[in-house]
Structures are given as C-alpha cells and as structure tokens.
N, CA, C and O atoms as CSV, one atom per row, in Angstrom:
chain,resi,resn,atom,element,x,y,z
A,1,MET,N,N,117.187,97.856,102.987
A,1,MET,CA,C,116.989,96.784,103.937
A,1,MET,C,C,116.474,97.374,105.247
A,1,MET,O,O,116.956,98.410,105.706
A,2,MET,N,N,115.500,96.709,105.834
A,2,MET,CA,C,114.890,97.200,107.060
A,2,MET,C,C,115.726,96.782,108.259
A,2,MET,O,O,116.152,95.632,108.363
A,3,GLY,N,N,115.957,97.734,109.166
A,3,GLY,CA,C,116.715,97.455,110.374
A,3,GLY,C,C,115.829,96.916,111.481
A,3,GLY,O,O,114.622,96.749,111.309
A,4,ASN,N,N,116.452,96.647,112.622
A,4,ASN,CA,C,115.720,96.105,113.754
A,4,ASN,C,C,114.633,97.048,114.251
A,4,ASN,O,O,113.553,96.601,114.636
A,5,VAL,N,N,114.909,98.347,114.246
A,5,VAL,CA,C,113.912,99.312,114.706
A,5,VAL,C,C,112.698,99.272,113.787
A,5,VAL,O,O,111.561,99.308,114.257
A,6,GLY,N,N,112.930,99.198,112.485
A,6,GLY,CA,C,111.823,99.105,111.527
A,6,GLY,C,C,110.981,97.864,111.760
A,6,GLY,O,O,109.756,97.911,111.649
A,7,ARG,N,N,111.624,96.766,112.080
A,7,ARG,CA,C,110.877,95.532,112.367
A,7,ARG,C,C,110.047,95.670,113.637
A,7,ARG,O,O,108.913,95.196,113.705
A,8,ILE,N,N,110.615,96.315,114.625
A,8,ILE,CA,C,109.861,96.557,115.870
A,8,ILE,C,C,108.621,97.384,115.559
A,8,ILE,O,O,107.533,97.091,116.055
A,9,TRP,N,N,108.786,98.421,114.735
A,9,TRP,CA,C,107.630,99.257,114.404
A,9,TRP,C,C,106.580,98.480,113.632
A,9,TRP,O,O,105.386,98.705,113.826
A,10,LEU,N,N,107.001,97.563,112.754
A,10,LEU,CA,C,106.014,96.761,112.037
A,10,LEU,C,C,105.261,95.833,112.987
A,10,LEU,O,O,104.051,95.651,112.854
A,11,VAL,N,N,105.976,95.247,113.943
A,11,VAL,CA,C,105.310,94.408,114.943
A,11,VAL,C,C,104.315,95.248,115.741
A,11,VAL,O,O,103.167,94.846,115.927
A,12,LEU,N,N,104.756,96.415,116.210
A,12,LEU,CA,C,103.871,97.283,116.976
A,12,LEU,C,C,102.705,97.790,116.132
A,12,LEU,O,O,101.596,97.947,116.643
A,13,ALA,N,N,102.943,98.046,114.856
A,13,ALA,CA,C,101.863,98.468,113.964
A,13,ALA,C,C,100.811,97.370,113.852
A,13,ALA,O,O,99.613,97.643,113.927
A,14,GLY,N,N,101.257,96.140,113.673
A,14,GLY,CA,C,100.317,95.026,113.574
A,14,GLY,C,C,99.524,94.833,114.855
A,14,GLY,O,O,98.310,94.632,114.814
A,15,LEU,N,N,100.201,94.893,115.986
A,15,LEU,CA,C,99.506,94.741,117.277
A,15,LEU,C,C,98.537,95.893,117.511
A,15,LEU,O,O,97.406,95.676,117.945
A,16,ASN,N,N,98.976,97.117,117.224
A,16,ASN,CA,C,98.095,98.274,117.382
A,16,ASN,C,C,96.882,98.176,116.466
A,16,ASN,O,O,95.760,98.467,116.882
A,17,GLY,N,N,97.101,97.774,115.241
A,17,GLY,CA,C,95.981,97.626,114.315
A,17,GLY,C,C,94.982,96.589,114.798
A,17,GLY,O,O,93.773,96.811,114.731
A,18,ALA,N,N,95.477,95.460,115.283
A,18,ALA,CA,C,94.588,94.406,115.782
A,18,ALA,C,C,93.782,94.885,116.988
A,18,ALA,O,O,92.576,94.653,117.058
A,19,VAL,N,N,94.440,95.550,117.932
A,19,VAL,CA,C,93.743,96.063,119.119
A,19,VAL,C,C,92.711,97.109,118.712
A,19,VAL,O,O,91.596,97.117,119.235
A,20,ALA,N,N,93.070,97.986,117.788
A,20,ALA,CA,C,92.158,99.044,117.367
A,20,ALA,C,C,90.902,98.472,116.718
A,20,ALA,O,O,89.796,98.936,116.996
A,21,VAL,N,N,91.062,97.480,115.865
A,21,VAL,CA,C,89.900,96.869,115.214
A,21,VAL,C,C,89.043,96.134,116.251
A,21,VAL,O,O,87.816,96.230,116.225
A,22,ALA,N,N,89.688,95.406,117.157
A,22,ALA,CA,C,88.936,94.696,118.196
A,22,ALA,C,C,88.201,95.682,119.102
A,22,ALA,O,O,87.049,95.447,119.469
A,23,ALA,N,N,88.854,96.775,119.461
A,23,ALA,CA,C,88.210,97.781,120.311
A,23,ALA,C,C,87.019,98.414,119.600
A,23,ALA,O,O,85.975,98.641,120.211
A,24,GLY,N,N,87.176,98.696,118.324
A,24,GLY,CA,C,86.069,99.268,117.562
A,24,GLY,C,C,84.892,98.312,117.469
A,24,GLY,O,O,83.738,98.726,117.586
A,25,ALA,N,N,85.180,97.046,117.260
A,25,ALA,CA,C,84.107,96.049,117.197
A,25,ALA,C,C,83.412,95.925,118.549
A,25,ALA,O,O,82.186,95.839,118.620
A,26,TYR,N,N,84.195,95.916,119.608
A,26,TYR,CA,C,83.596,95.814,120.942
A,26,TYR,C,C,82.764,97.051,121.262
A,26,TYR,O,O,81.684,96.940,121.843
A,27,ALA,N,N,83.261,98.226,120.886
A,27,ALA,CA,C,82.503,99.454,121.132
A,27,ALA,C,C,81.165,99.421,120.396
A,27,ALA,O,O,80.146,99.855,120.933
A,28,SER,N,N,81.172,98.909,119.174
A,28,SER,CA,C,79.949,98.866,118.377
A,28,SER,C,C,78.959,97.816,118.864
A,28,SER,O,O,77.750,98.047,118.847
A,29,HIS,N,N,79.460,96.674,119.294
A,29,HIS,CA,C,78.566,95.558,119.613
A,29,HIS,C,C,78.424,95.281,121.106
A,29,HIS,O,O,77.356,94.867,121.557
A,30,GLY,N,N,79.481,95.503,121.873
A,30,GLY,CA,C,79.449,95.140,123.282
A,30,GLY,C,C,79.151,96.280,124.226
A,30,GLY,O,O,78.992,96.074,125.429
A,31,MET,N,N,79.074,97.494,123.679
A,31,MET,CA,C,78.858,98.660,124.539
A,31,MET,C,C,77.627,99.442,124.071
A,31,MET,O,O,77.630,100.673,124.079
A,32,ALA,N,N,76.596,98.737,123.673
A,32,ALA,CA,C,75.417,99.385,123.101
A,32,ALA,C,C,74.463,99.942,124.150
A,32,ALA,O,O,73.557,100.696,123.796
A,33,ALA,N,N,74.628,99.604,125.413
A,33,ALA,CA,C,73.723,100.085,126.467
A,33,ALA,C,C,73.840,101.598,126.619
A,33,ALA,O,O,74.946,102.136,126.570
A,34,PRO,N,N,72.715,102.294,126.802
A,34,PRO,CA,C,72.742,103.761,126.920
A,34,PRO,C,C,73.661,104.277,128.025
A,34,PRO,O,O,74.269,105.336,127.867
A,35,GLU,N,N,73.773,103.565,129.123
A,35,GLU,CA,C,74.623,104.037,130.225
A,35,GLU,C,C,76.114,103.931,129.894
A,35,GLU,O,O,76.953,104.460,130.623
A,36,LEU,N,N,76.435,103.256,128.811
A,36,LEU,CA,C,77.836,103.131,128.391
A,36,LEU,C,C,78.188,104.080,127.245
A,36,LEU,O,O,79.250,103.941,126.639
A,37,ALA,N,N,77.327,105.028,126.943
A,37,ALA,CA,C,77.519,105.899,125.776
A,37,ALA,C,C,78.850,106.650,125.828
A,37,ALA,O,O,79.570,106.705,124.831
A,38,ARG,N,N,79.177,107.225,126.978
A,38,ARG,CA,C,80.428,107.990,127.089
A,38,ARG,C,C,81.632,107.059,126.956
A,38,ARG,O,O,82.591,107.383,126.255
A,39,ALA,N,N,81.587,105.913,127.621
A,39,ALA,CA,C,82.680,104.940,127.522
A,39,ALA,C,C,82.822,104.454,126.083
A,39,ALA,O,O,83.937,104.263,125.597
A,40,GLN,N,N,81.698,104.255,125.407
A,40,GLN,CA,C,81.725,103.817,124.012
A,40,GLN,C,C,82.422,104.866,123.136
A,40,GLN,O,O,83.199,104.516,122.248
A,41,GLN,N,N,82.145,106.140,123.384
A,41,GLN,CA,C,82.799,107.216,122.625
A,41,GLN,C,C,84.309,107.201,122.848
A,41,GLN,O,O,85.080,107.385,121.907
A,42,TRP,N,N,84.729,106.982,124.092
A,42,TRP,CA,C,86.165,106.937,124.386
A,42,TRP,C,C,86.838,105.783,123.651
A,42,TRP,O,O,87.922,105.946,123.090
A,43,VAL,N,N,86.197,104.623,123.654
A,43,VAL,CA,C,86.780,103.457,122.985
A,43,VAL,C,C,86.832,103.680,121.479
A,43,VAL,O,O,87.826,103.344,120.835
A,44,GLU,N,N,85.778,104.240,120.920
A,44,GLU,CA,C,85.775,104.513,119.477
A,44,GLU,C,C,86.865,105.521,119.100
A,44,GLU,O,O,87.571,105.335,118.109
A,45,LEU,N,N,86.999,106.588,119.897
A,45,LEU,CA,C,88.029,107.590,119.621
A,45,LEU,C,C,89.426,106.986,119.745
A,45,LEU,O,O,90.279,107.196,118.883
A,46,ALA,N,N,89.650,106.246,120.810
A,46,ALA,CA,C,90.959,105.608,120.999
A,46,ALA,C,C,91.262,104.654,119.851
A,46,ALA,O,O,92.387,104.619,119.351
A,47,GLY,N,N,90.269,103.884,119.434
A,47,GLY,CA,C,90.466,102.947,118.328
A,47,GLY,C,C,90.821,103.646,117.030
A,47,GLY,O,O,91.684,103.186,116.282
A,48,GLN,N,N,90.149,104.767,116.764
A,48,GLN,CA,C,90.461,105.528,115.547
A,48,GLN,C,C,91.892,106.057,115.577
A,48,GLN,O,O,92.644,105.896,114.615
A,49,TYR,N,N,92.256,106.683,116.680
A,49,TYR,CA,C,93.623,107.213,116.799
A,49,TYR,C,C,94.651,106.084,116.724
A,49,TYR,O,O,95.689,106.221,116.077
A,50,GLN,N,N,94.356,104.985,117.381
A,50,GLN,CA,C,95.304,103.876,117.396
A,50,GLN,C,C,95.480,103.294,115.998
A,50,GLN,O,O,96.598,102.967,115.602
A,51,LEU,N,N,94.390,103.162,115.249
A,51,LEU,CA,C,94.498,102.604,113.906
A,51,LEU,C,C,95.277,103.529,112.979
A,51,LEU,O,O,96.124,103.066,112.216
A,52,TRP,N,N,95.000,104.824,113.037
A,52,TRP,CA,C,95.751,105.770,112.198
A,52,TRP,C,C,97.238,105.749,112.538
A,52,TRP,O,O,98.087,105.813,111.649
A,53,HIS,N,N,97.541,105.659,113.819
A,53,HIS,CA,C,98.944,105.680,114.209
A,53,HIS,C,C,99.626,104.330,114.001
A,53,HIS,O,O,100.854,104.264,113.934
A,54,ALA,N,N,98.848,103.259,113.898
A,54,ALA,CA,C,99.421,101.979,113.470
A,54,ALA,C,C,99.924,102.113,112.030
A,54,ALA,O,O,101.004,101.630,111.692
A,55,LEU,N,N,99.136,102.766,111.201
A,55,LEU,CA,C,99.569,103.010,109.816
A,55,LEU,C,C,100.796,103.926,109.779
A,55,LEU,O,O,101.682,103.751,108.943
A,56,ALA,N,N,100.839,104.890,110.680
A,56,ALA,CA,C,102.008,105.774,110.747
A,56,ALA,C,C,103.262,104.973,111.088
A,56,ALA,O,O,104.343,105.265,110.576
A,57,LEU,N,N,103.124,103.967,111.948
A,57,LEU,CA,C,104.285,103.128,112.283
A,57,LEU,C,C,104.744,102.302,111.089
A,57,LEU,O,O,105.939,102.049,110.937
A,58,VAL,N,N,103.818,101.883,110.246
A,58,VAL,CA,C,104.215,101.193,109.010
A,58,VAL,C,C,105.049,102.149,108.156
A,58,VAL,O,O,106.085,101.765,107.613
A,59,GLY,N,N,104.590,103.390,108.044
A,59,GLY,CA,C,105.354,104.391,107.300
A,59,GLY,C,C,106.717,104.627,107.902
A,59,GLY,O,O,107.704,104.744,107.175
A,60,ALA,N,N,106.792,104.699,109.222
A,60,ALA,CA,C,108.086,104.900,109.885
A,60,ALA,C,C,109.016,103.724,109.613
A,60,ALA,O,O,110.218,103.916,109.426
A,61,ALA,N,N,108.475,102.514,109.588
A,61,ALA,CA,C,109.297,101.334,109.309
A,61,ALA,C,C,109.877,101.400,107.895
A,61,ALA,O,O,111.041,101.062,107.677
A,62,VAL,N,N,109.067,101.831,106.953
A,62,VAL,CA,C,109.531,101.940,105.568
A,62,VAL,C,C,110.566,103.057,105.440
A,62,VAL,O,O,111.598,102.879,104.792
A,63,LEU,N,N,110.292,104.194,106.051
A,63,LEU,CA,C,111.201,105.332,105.942
A,63,LEU,C,C,112.504,105.108,106.704
A,63,LEU,O,O,113.542,105.656,106.330
A,64,GLU,N,N,112.461,104.322,107.752
A,64,GLU,CA,C,113.658,104.067,108.561
A,64,GLU,C,C,114.789,103.485,107.719
A,64,GLU,O,O,115.962,103.760,107.972
A,65,ALA,N,N,114.439,102.694,106.735
A,65,ALA,CA,C,115.450,102.074,105.877
A,65,ALA,C,C,116.088,103.081,104.920
A,65,ALA,O,O,117.154,102.812,104.367
A,66,ARG,N,N,115.455,104.225,104.719
A,66,ARG,CA,C,115.957,105.197,103.746
A,66,ARG,C,C,116.680,106.375,104.369
A,66,ARG,O,O,117.289,107.171,103.654
A,67,GLY,N,N,116.625,106.502,105.671
A,67,GLY,CA,C,117.205,107.683,106.288
A,67,GLY,C,C,118.423,107.364,107.128
A,67,GLY,O,O,118.502,106.312,107.763
A,68,SER,N,N,119.364,108.278,107.124
A,68,SER,CA,C,120.523,108.178,108.000
A,68,SER,C,C,120.833,109.583,108.493
A,68,SER,O,O,120.237,110.556,108.030
A,69,GLY,N,N,121.749,109.686,109.417
A,69,GLY,CA,C,122.121,111.001,109.932
A,69,GLY,C,C,120.928,111.703,110.540
A,69,GLY,O,O,120.096,111.066,111.186
A,70,PRO,N,N,120.831,113.015,110.339
A,70,PRO,CA,C,119.740,113.779,110.948
A,70,PRO,C,C,118.345,113.327,110.494
A,70,PRO,O,O,117.420,113.283,111.306
A,71,ALA,N,N,118.187,112.994,109.220
A,71,ALA,CA,C,116.879,112.549,108.733
A,71,ALA,C,C,116.493,111.216,109.378
A,71,ALA,O,O,115.342,111.025,109.770
A,72,GLY,N,N,117.438,110.312,109.483
A,72,GLY,CA,C,117.164,109.023,110.121
A,72,GLY,C,C,116.812,109.183,111.587
A,72,GLY,O,O,115.920,108.504,112.094
A,73,LEU,N,N,117.504,110.072,112.262
A,73,LEU,CA,C,117.201,110.335,113.670
A,73,LEU,C,C,115.793,110.909,113.814
A,73,LEU,O,O,115.064,110.537,114.733
A,74,ALA,N,N,115.410,111.804,112.922
A,74,ALA,CA,C,114.065,112.382,112.973
A,74,ALA,C,C,112.996,111.317,112.732
A,74,ALA,O,O,111.944,111.343,113.371
A,75,VAL,N,N,113.254,110.381,111.818
A,75,VAL,CA,C,112.296,109.295,111.570
A,75,VAL,C,C,112.189,108.399,112.795
A,75,VAL,O,O,111.086,108.013,113.183
A,76,ARG,N,N,113.320,108.064,113.408
A,76,ARG,CA,C,113.283,107.230,114.621
A,76,ARG,C,C,112.561,107.959,115.753
A,76,ARG,O,O,111.809,107.348,116.512
A,77,THR,N,N,112.794,109.257,115.860
A,77,THR,CA,C,112.099,110.055,116.870
A,77,THR,C,C,110.595,110.034,116.611
A,77,THR,O,O,109.801,109.881,117.538
A,78,PHE,N,N,110.215,110.189,115.354
A,78,PHE,CA,C,108.802,110.101,114.964
A,78,PHE,C,C,108.205,108.775,115.430
A,78,PHE,O,O,107.159,108.756,116.078
A,79,GLY,N,N,108.864,107.683,115.104
A,79,GLY,CA,C,108.336,106.366,115.466
A,79,GLY,C,C,108.173,106.189,116.960
A,79,GLY,O,O,107.130,105.725,117.420
A,80,TRP,N,N,109.189,106.551,117.724
A,80,TRP,CA,C,109.111,106.362,119.178
A,80,TRP,C,C,108.086,107.289,119.815
A,80,TRP,O,O,107.425,106.905,120.779
A,81,LEU,N,N,107.942,108.504,119.293
A,81,LEU,CA,C,106.910,109.399,119.818
A,81,LEU,C,C,105.509,108.885,119.495
A,81,LEU,O,O,104.590,109.044,120.299
A,82,VAL,N,N,105.340,108.274,118.331
A,82,VAL,CA,C,104.051,107.666,117.991
A,82,VAL,C,C,103.744,106.508,118.942
A,82,VAL,O,O,102.613,106.367,119.409
A,83,VAL,N,N,104.740,105.692,119.221
A,83,VAL,CA,C,104.537,104.583,120.166
A,83,VAL,C,C,104.141,105.127,121.541
A,83,VAL,O,O,103.155,104.682,122.130
A,84,ALA,N,N,104.908,106.082,122.042
A,84,ALA,CA,C,104.623,106.651,123.368
A,84,ALA,C,C,103.275,107.357,123.394
A,84,ALA,O,O,102.497,107.186,124.333
A,85,GLY,N,N,103.002,108.144,122.373
A,85,GLY,CA,C,101.741,108.876,122.324
A,85,GLY,C,C,100.535,107.965,122.241
A,85,GLY,O,O,99.510,108.223,122.871
A,86,THR,N,N,100.655,106.896,121.463
A,86,THR,CA,C,99.553,105.944,121.349
A,86,THR,C,C,99.301,105.248,122.682
A,86,THR,O,O,98.155,105.098,123.107
A,87,LEU,N,N,100.375,104.828,123.334
A,87,LEU,CA,C,100.211,104.187,124.644
A,87,LEU,C,C,99.536,105.122,125.636
A,87,LEU,O,O,98.597,104.729,126.329
A,88,LEU,N,N,100.014,106.355,125.704
A,88,LEU,CA,C,99.475,107.294,126.685
A,88,LEU,C,C,98.072,107.776,126.323
A,88,LEU,O,O,97.176,107.751,127.167
A,89,PHE,N,N,97.872,108.208,125.097
A,89,PHE,CA,C,96.582,108.770,124.712
A,89,PHE,C,C,95.509,107.685,124.624
A,89,PHE,O,O,94.493,107.750,125.315
A,90,CYS,N,N,95.741,106.699,123.778
A,90,CYS,CA,C,94.738,105.650,123.591
A,90,CYS,C,C,94.592,104.801,124.852
A,90,CYS,O,O,93.482,104.434,125.239
A,91,GLY,N,N,95.710,104.496,125.480
A,91,GLY,CA,C,95.655,103.702,126.705
A,91,GLY,C,C,94.836,104.370,127.785
A,91,GLY,O,O,94.074,103.706,128.488
A,92,THR,N,N,94.982,105.682,127.927
A,92,THR,CA,C,94.203,106.422,128.916
A,92,THR,C,C,92.713,106.347,128.608
A,92,THR,O,O,91.900,106.130,129.506
A,93,LEU,N,N,92.354,106.527,127.341
A,93,LEU,CA,C,90.943,106.466,126.975
A,93,LEU,C,C,90.366,105.073,127.202
A,93,LEU,O,O,89.250,104.937,127.705
A,94,TYR,N,N,91.120,104.037,126.834
A,94,TYR,CA,C,90.641,102.672,127.082
A,94,TYR,C,C,90.455,102.422,128.577
A,94,TYR,O,O,89.433,101.881,128.999
A,95,LEU,N,N,91.445,102.816,129.370
A,95,LEU,CA,C,91.351,102.599,130.817
A,95,LEU,C,C,90.170,103.353,131.428
A,95,LEU,O,O,89.451,102.811,132.267
A,96,GLN,N,N,89.974,104.591,131.011
A,96,GLN,CA,C,88.832,105.353,131.521
A,96,GLN,C,C,87.514,104.682,131.157
A,96,GLN,O,O,86.580,104.650,131.958
A,97,ALA,N,N,87.448,104.147,129.943
A,97,ALA,CA,C,86.215,103.505,129.495
A,97,ALA,C,C,85.930,102.225,130.272
A,97,ALA,O,O,84.777,101.942,130.597
A,98,PHE,N,N,86.962,101.456,130.570
A,98,PHE,CA,C,86.756,100.143,131.182
A,98,PHE,C,C,86.930,100.123,132.698
A,98,PHE,O,O,86.369,99.258,133.371
A,99,VAL,N,N,87.703,101.068,133.246
A,99,VAL,CA,C,88.008,101.052,134.680
A,99,VAL,C,C,87.343,102.222,135.397
A,99,VAL,O,O,86.909,102.089,136.541
A,100,GLY,N,N,87.264,103.360,134.727
A,100,GLY,CA,C,86.734,104.562,135.355
A,100,GLY,C,C,87.816,105.609,135.458
A,100,GLY,O,O,88.887,105.460,134.869
A,101,PRO,N,N,87.547,106.675,136.204
A,101,PRO,CA,C,88.530,107.762,136.332
A,101,PRO,C,C,89.880,107.244,136.840
A,101,PRO,O,O,89.944,106.371,137.705
A,102,LEU,N,N,90.931,107.792,136.293
A,102,LEU,CA,C,92.279,107.358,136.650
A,102,LEU,C,C,92.886,108.276,137.709
A,102,LEU,O,O,92.591,109.471,137.747
A,103,PRO,N,N,93.729,107.716,138.563
A,103,PRO,CA,C,94.352,108.547,139.606
A,103,PRO,C,C,95.469,109.444,139.085
A,103,PRO,O,O,95.902,110.363,139.781
A,104,VAL,N,N,95.930,109.188,137.886
A,104,VAL,CA,C,97.021,109.977,137.310
A,104,VAL,C,C,96.427,110.920,136.260
A,104,VAL,O,O,96.025,110.473,135.186
A,105,PRO,N,N,96.369,112.227,136.565
A,105,PRO,CA,C,95.779,113.160,135.604
A,105,PRO,C,C,96.742,113.476,134.463
A,105,PRO,O,O,97.950,113.269,134.570
A,106,MET,N,N,96.188,113.971,133.395
A,106,MET,CA,C,96.937,114.535,132.264
A,106,MET,C,C,97.682,113.515,131.407
A,106,MET,O,O,98.535,113.908,130.611
A,107,THR,N,N,97.394,112.231,131.538
A,107,THR,CA,C,98.111,111.280,130.686
A,107,THR,C,C,97.630,111.343,129.240
A,107,THR,O,O,98.440,111.214,128.322
A,108,ALA,N,N,96.333,111.537,129.014
A,108,ALA,CA,C,95.847,111.654,127.634
A,108,ALA,C,C,96.411,112.898,126.948
A,108,ALA,O,O,96.875,112.792,125.813
A,109,PRO,N,N,96.391,114.071,127.582
A,109,PRO,CA,C,97.005,115.236,126.923
A,109,PRO,C,C,98.509,115.066,126.682
A,109,PRO,O,O,99.038,115.543,125.678
A,110,LEU,N,N,99.185,114.394,127.598
A,110,LEU,CA,C,100.608,114.133,127.394
A,110,LEU,C,C,100.810,113.225,126.183
A,110,LEU,O,O,101.727,113.433,125.389
A,111,GLY,N,N,99.955,112.224,126.049
A,111,GLY,CA,C,100.016,111.347,124.874
A,111,GLY,C,C,99.710,112.095,123.593
A,111,GLY,O,O,100.373,111.897,122.574
A,112,GLY,N,N,98.702,112.956,123.647
A,112,GLY,CA,C,98.385,113.769,122.471
A,112,GLY,C,C,99.540,114.679,122.088
A,112,GLY,O,O,99.821,114.869,120.904
A,113,SER,N,N,100.199,115.233,123.073
A,113,SER,CA,C,101.374,116.081,122.802
A,113,SER,C,C,102.493,115.277,122.159
A,113,SER,O,O,103.163,115.764,121.249
A,114,ALA,N,N,102.701,114.041,122.628
A,114,ALA,CA,C,103.723,113.177,122.024
A,114,ALA,C,C,103.379,112.880,120.561
A,114,ALA,O,O,104.266,112.851,119.709
A,115,LEU,N,N,102.101,112.660,120.273
A,115,LEU,CA,C,101.698,112.414,118.884
A,115,LEU,C,C,101.949,113.647,118.014
A,115,LEU,O,O,102.438,113.529,116.891
A,116,ILE,N,N,101.616,114.813,118.531
A,116,ILE,CA,C,101.861,116.053,117.777
A,116,ILE,C,C,103.353,116.234,117.517
A,116,ILE,O,O,103.757,116.544,116.396
A,117,LEU,N,N,104.166,116.043,118.544
A,117,LEU,CA,C,105.618,116.165,118.365
A,117,LEU,C,C,106.147,115.123,117.391
A,117,LEU,O,O,107.072,115.396,116.626
A,118,GLY,N,N,105.568,113.941,117.419
A,118,GLY,CA,C,105.971,112.906,116.469
A,118,GLY,C,C,105.715,113.324,115.032
A,118,GLY,O,O,106.571,113.151,114.165
A,119,TRP,N,N,104.538,113.873,114.783
A,119,TRP,CA,C,104.243,114.325,113.429
A,119,TRP,C,C,105.148,115.479,113.009
A,119,TRP,O,O,105.528,115.575,111.842
A,120,LEU,N,N,105.490,116.346,113.942
A,120,LEU,CA,C,106.443,117.419,113.625
A,120,LEU,C,C,107.827,116.845,113.313
A,120,LEU,O,O,108.533,117.365,112.449
A,121,ALA,N,N,108.215,115.780,114.008
A,121,ALA,CA,C,109.495,115.119,113.704
A,121,ALA,C,C,109.458,114.516,112.301
A,121,ALA,O,O,110.461,114.537,111.589
A,122,ALA,N,N,108.303,113.981,111.904
A,122,ALA,CA,C,108.181,113.444,110.538
A,122,ALA,C,C,108.355,114.547,109.511
A,122,ALA,O,O,109.034,114.363,108.501
A,123,ALA,N,N,107.743,115.691,109.769
A,123,ALA,CA,C,107.895,116.823,108.848
A,123,ALA,C,C,109.347,117.288,108.796
A,123,ALA,O,O,109.865,117.618,107.729
A,124,LEU,N,N,109.993,117.309,109.955
A,124,LEU,CA,C,111.390,117.720,110.021
A,124,LEU,C,C,112.286,116.752,109.249
A,124,LEU,O,O,113.245,117.168,108.599
A,125,ALA,N,N,111.968,115.466,109.326
A,125,ALA,CA,C,112.776,114.470,108.613
A,125,ALA,C,C,112.826,114.748,107.115
A,125,ALA,O,O,113.826,114.463,106.456
A,126,ALA,N,N,111.757,115.297,106.591
A,126,ALA,CA,C,111.687,115.550,105.149
A,126,ALA,C,C,112.642,116.643,104.690
A,126,ALA,O,O,113.012,116.688,103.517
A,127,VAL,N,N,113.044,117.522,105.598
A,127,VAL,CA,C,113.897,118.640,105.183
A,127,VAL,C,C,115.336,118.510,105.678
A,127,VAL,O,O,116.176,119.351,105.356
A,128,LEU,N,N,115.625,117.483,106.445
A,128,LEU,CA,C,116.985,117.290,106.961
A,128,LEU,C,C,117.819,116.465,105.992
A,128,LEU,O,O,117.272,115.672,105.226
A,129,PRO,N,N,119.132,116.641,106.017
A,129,PRO,CA,C,119.995,115.815,105.158
A,129,PRO,C,C,120.044,114.379,105.663
A,129,PRO,O,O,119.872,114.111,106.853
A,130,GLY,N,N,120.280,113.477,104.743
A,130,GLY,CA,C,120.463,112.082,105.120
A,130,GLY,C,C,119.524,111.110,104.442
A,130,GLY,O,O,119.448,109.948,104.840
A,131,TRP,N,N,118.800,111.563,103.416
A,131,TRP,CA,C,117.909,110.640,102.707
A,131,TRP,C,C,118.672,109.882,101.640
A,131,TRP,O,O,119.530,110.445,100.961
A,132,HIS,N,N,118.361,108.610,101.495
A,132,HIS,CA,C,118.962,107.781,100.452
A,132,HIS,C,C,117.879,107.411,99.466
A,132,HIS,O,O,116.748,107.095,99.838
A,133,ARG,N,N,118.248,107.457,98.211
A,133,ARG,CA,C,117.298,107.036,97.187
A,133,ARG,C,C,117.216,105.524,97.187
A,133,ARG,O,O,118.230,104.844,97.341
A,134,PRO,N,N,116.004,104.988,97.015
A,134,PRO,CA,C,115.913,103.530,96.915
A,134,PRO,C,C,116.666,103.067,95.671
A,134,PRO,O,O,116.692,103.755,94.650
A,135,GLU,N,N,117.265,101.910,95.776
A,135,GLU,CA,C,118.014,101.404,94.620
A,135,GLU,C,C,117.051,101.089,93.482
A,135,GLU,O,O,115.959,100.559,93.682
A,136,GLU,N,N,117.500,101.435,92.290
A,136,GLU,CA,C,116.664,101.167,91.120
A,136,GLU,C,C,116.743,99.687,90.790
A,136,GLU,O,O,117.790,99.064,90.966
A,137,PRO,N,N,115.634,99.116,90.307
A,137,PRO,CA,C,115.701,97.717,89.875
A,137,PRO,C,C,116.674,97.548,88.730
A,137,PRO,O,O,116.931,98.493,87.984
A,138,SER,N,N,117.208,96.369,88.585
A,138,SER,CA,C,118.190,96.134,87.516
A,138,SER,C,C,117.569,96.436,86.172
A,138,SER,O,O,116.430,96.062,85.894
A,139,GLY,N,N,118.329,97.111,85.355
A,139,GLY,CA,C,117.863,97.469,84.022
A,139,GLY,C,C,117.092,98.780,83.982
A,139,GLY,O,O,116.723,99.243,82.903
A,140,ALA,N,N,116.845,99.378,85.123
A,140,ALA,CA,C,116.113,100.641,85.131
A,140,ALA,C,C,116.996,101.723,84.527
A,140,ALA,O,O,118.205,101.764,84.756
A,141,GLY,N,N,116.395,102.557,83.785
A,141,GLY,CA,C,117.119,103.676,83.198
A,141,GLY,C,C,117.832,103.312,81.906
A,141,GLY,O,O,118.380,104.194,81.245
A,142,VAL,N,N,117.842,102.048,81.528
A,142,VAL,CA,C,118.488,101.634,80.271
A,142,VAL,C,C,117.452,101.675,79.189
A,142,VAL,O,O,116.371,101.104,79.329
A,143,ARG,N,N,117.773,102.345,78.111
A,143,ARG,CA,C,116.823,102.448,76.994
A,143,ARG,C,C,117.369,101.777,75.794
A,143,ARG,O,O,116.719,101.755,74.749
C-alpha cells in the first residue's frame, strides 16, 4: 500500500512531467529565433532533466511502499533529493532562459549535486536492510 509520501511523489511526478513536456514544446516552437538559441538550449536541457527525474519520482513512489527501516529512509531521501535537485537545477535553467542572469550564483550546481546525492541514496537503498517482498497474488506458488 502506498503511503502519503508516495502519493506526494506521484503528484510531483505528474506535475514535473507536464511542465517538462510543455517546456520542451515551447523550446521547439516558441523559441525558434536565432537570438534565443542559448535560452532554448537551457529550456531543452531543463526539460530533459525534469522529465527523467519525474520518472524517478514514480519509481520512488513505488519503492516507498516496499521499504522500511534504513532502506525506506534511503528511498525517502532519494525522493526528497530528487525534488530539491529538480527545483534548483531545472528551475535555475528555466529562470535564466526566461528572466536572464540570476542574482544568486551556484543554484544549478547545488541542484545537480542534490540529484547526484539522490541517485547515490537510491543505490544505497538497494543494499540496506528493510526491503519487503511484494505480496504474492492468491494462489501463487500452488501447483
């Protein structure tokens, strides 16, 4: 059974996926002018990262229901780092593309670091104790 955190990640995954697809469409169709080439690259890159990490949040939502103890904590850490990293990394690229240079330096690298740490937390979850096997459907294993 999926917990509240898993549901939050599914909501965020859906919203991230929608924004990523819309950003990609806008980059392709609404930013075709040569003077917008760099901004278009930022939007396309942000959209790609955002879409991949939206899928990662779907995975975190599914895995959240199977983990407890240290493994569950690592999965939750993965999910929250993906959320933070996506906001910081992709958000910075979108803002730079649409607003211009930002007064706060290093937000994109900080977001990228959060994404890297999130993926390391996912790897760690696989080796920590606390995984539960999904329940077998009724009649499974009976011959």
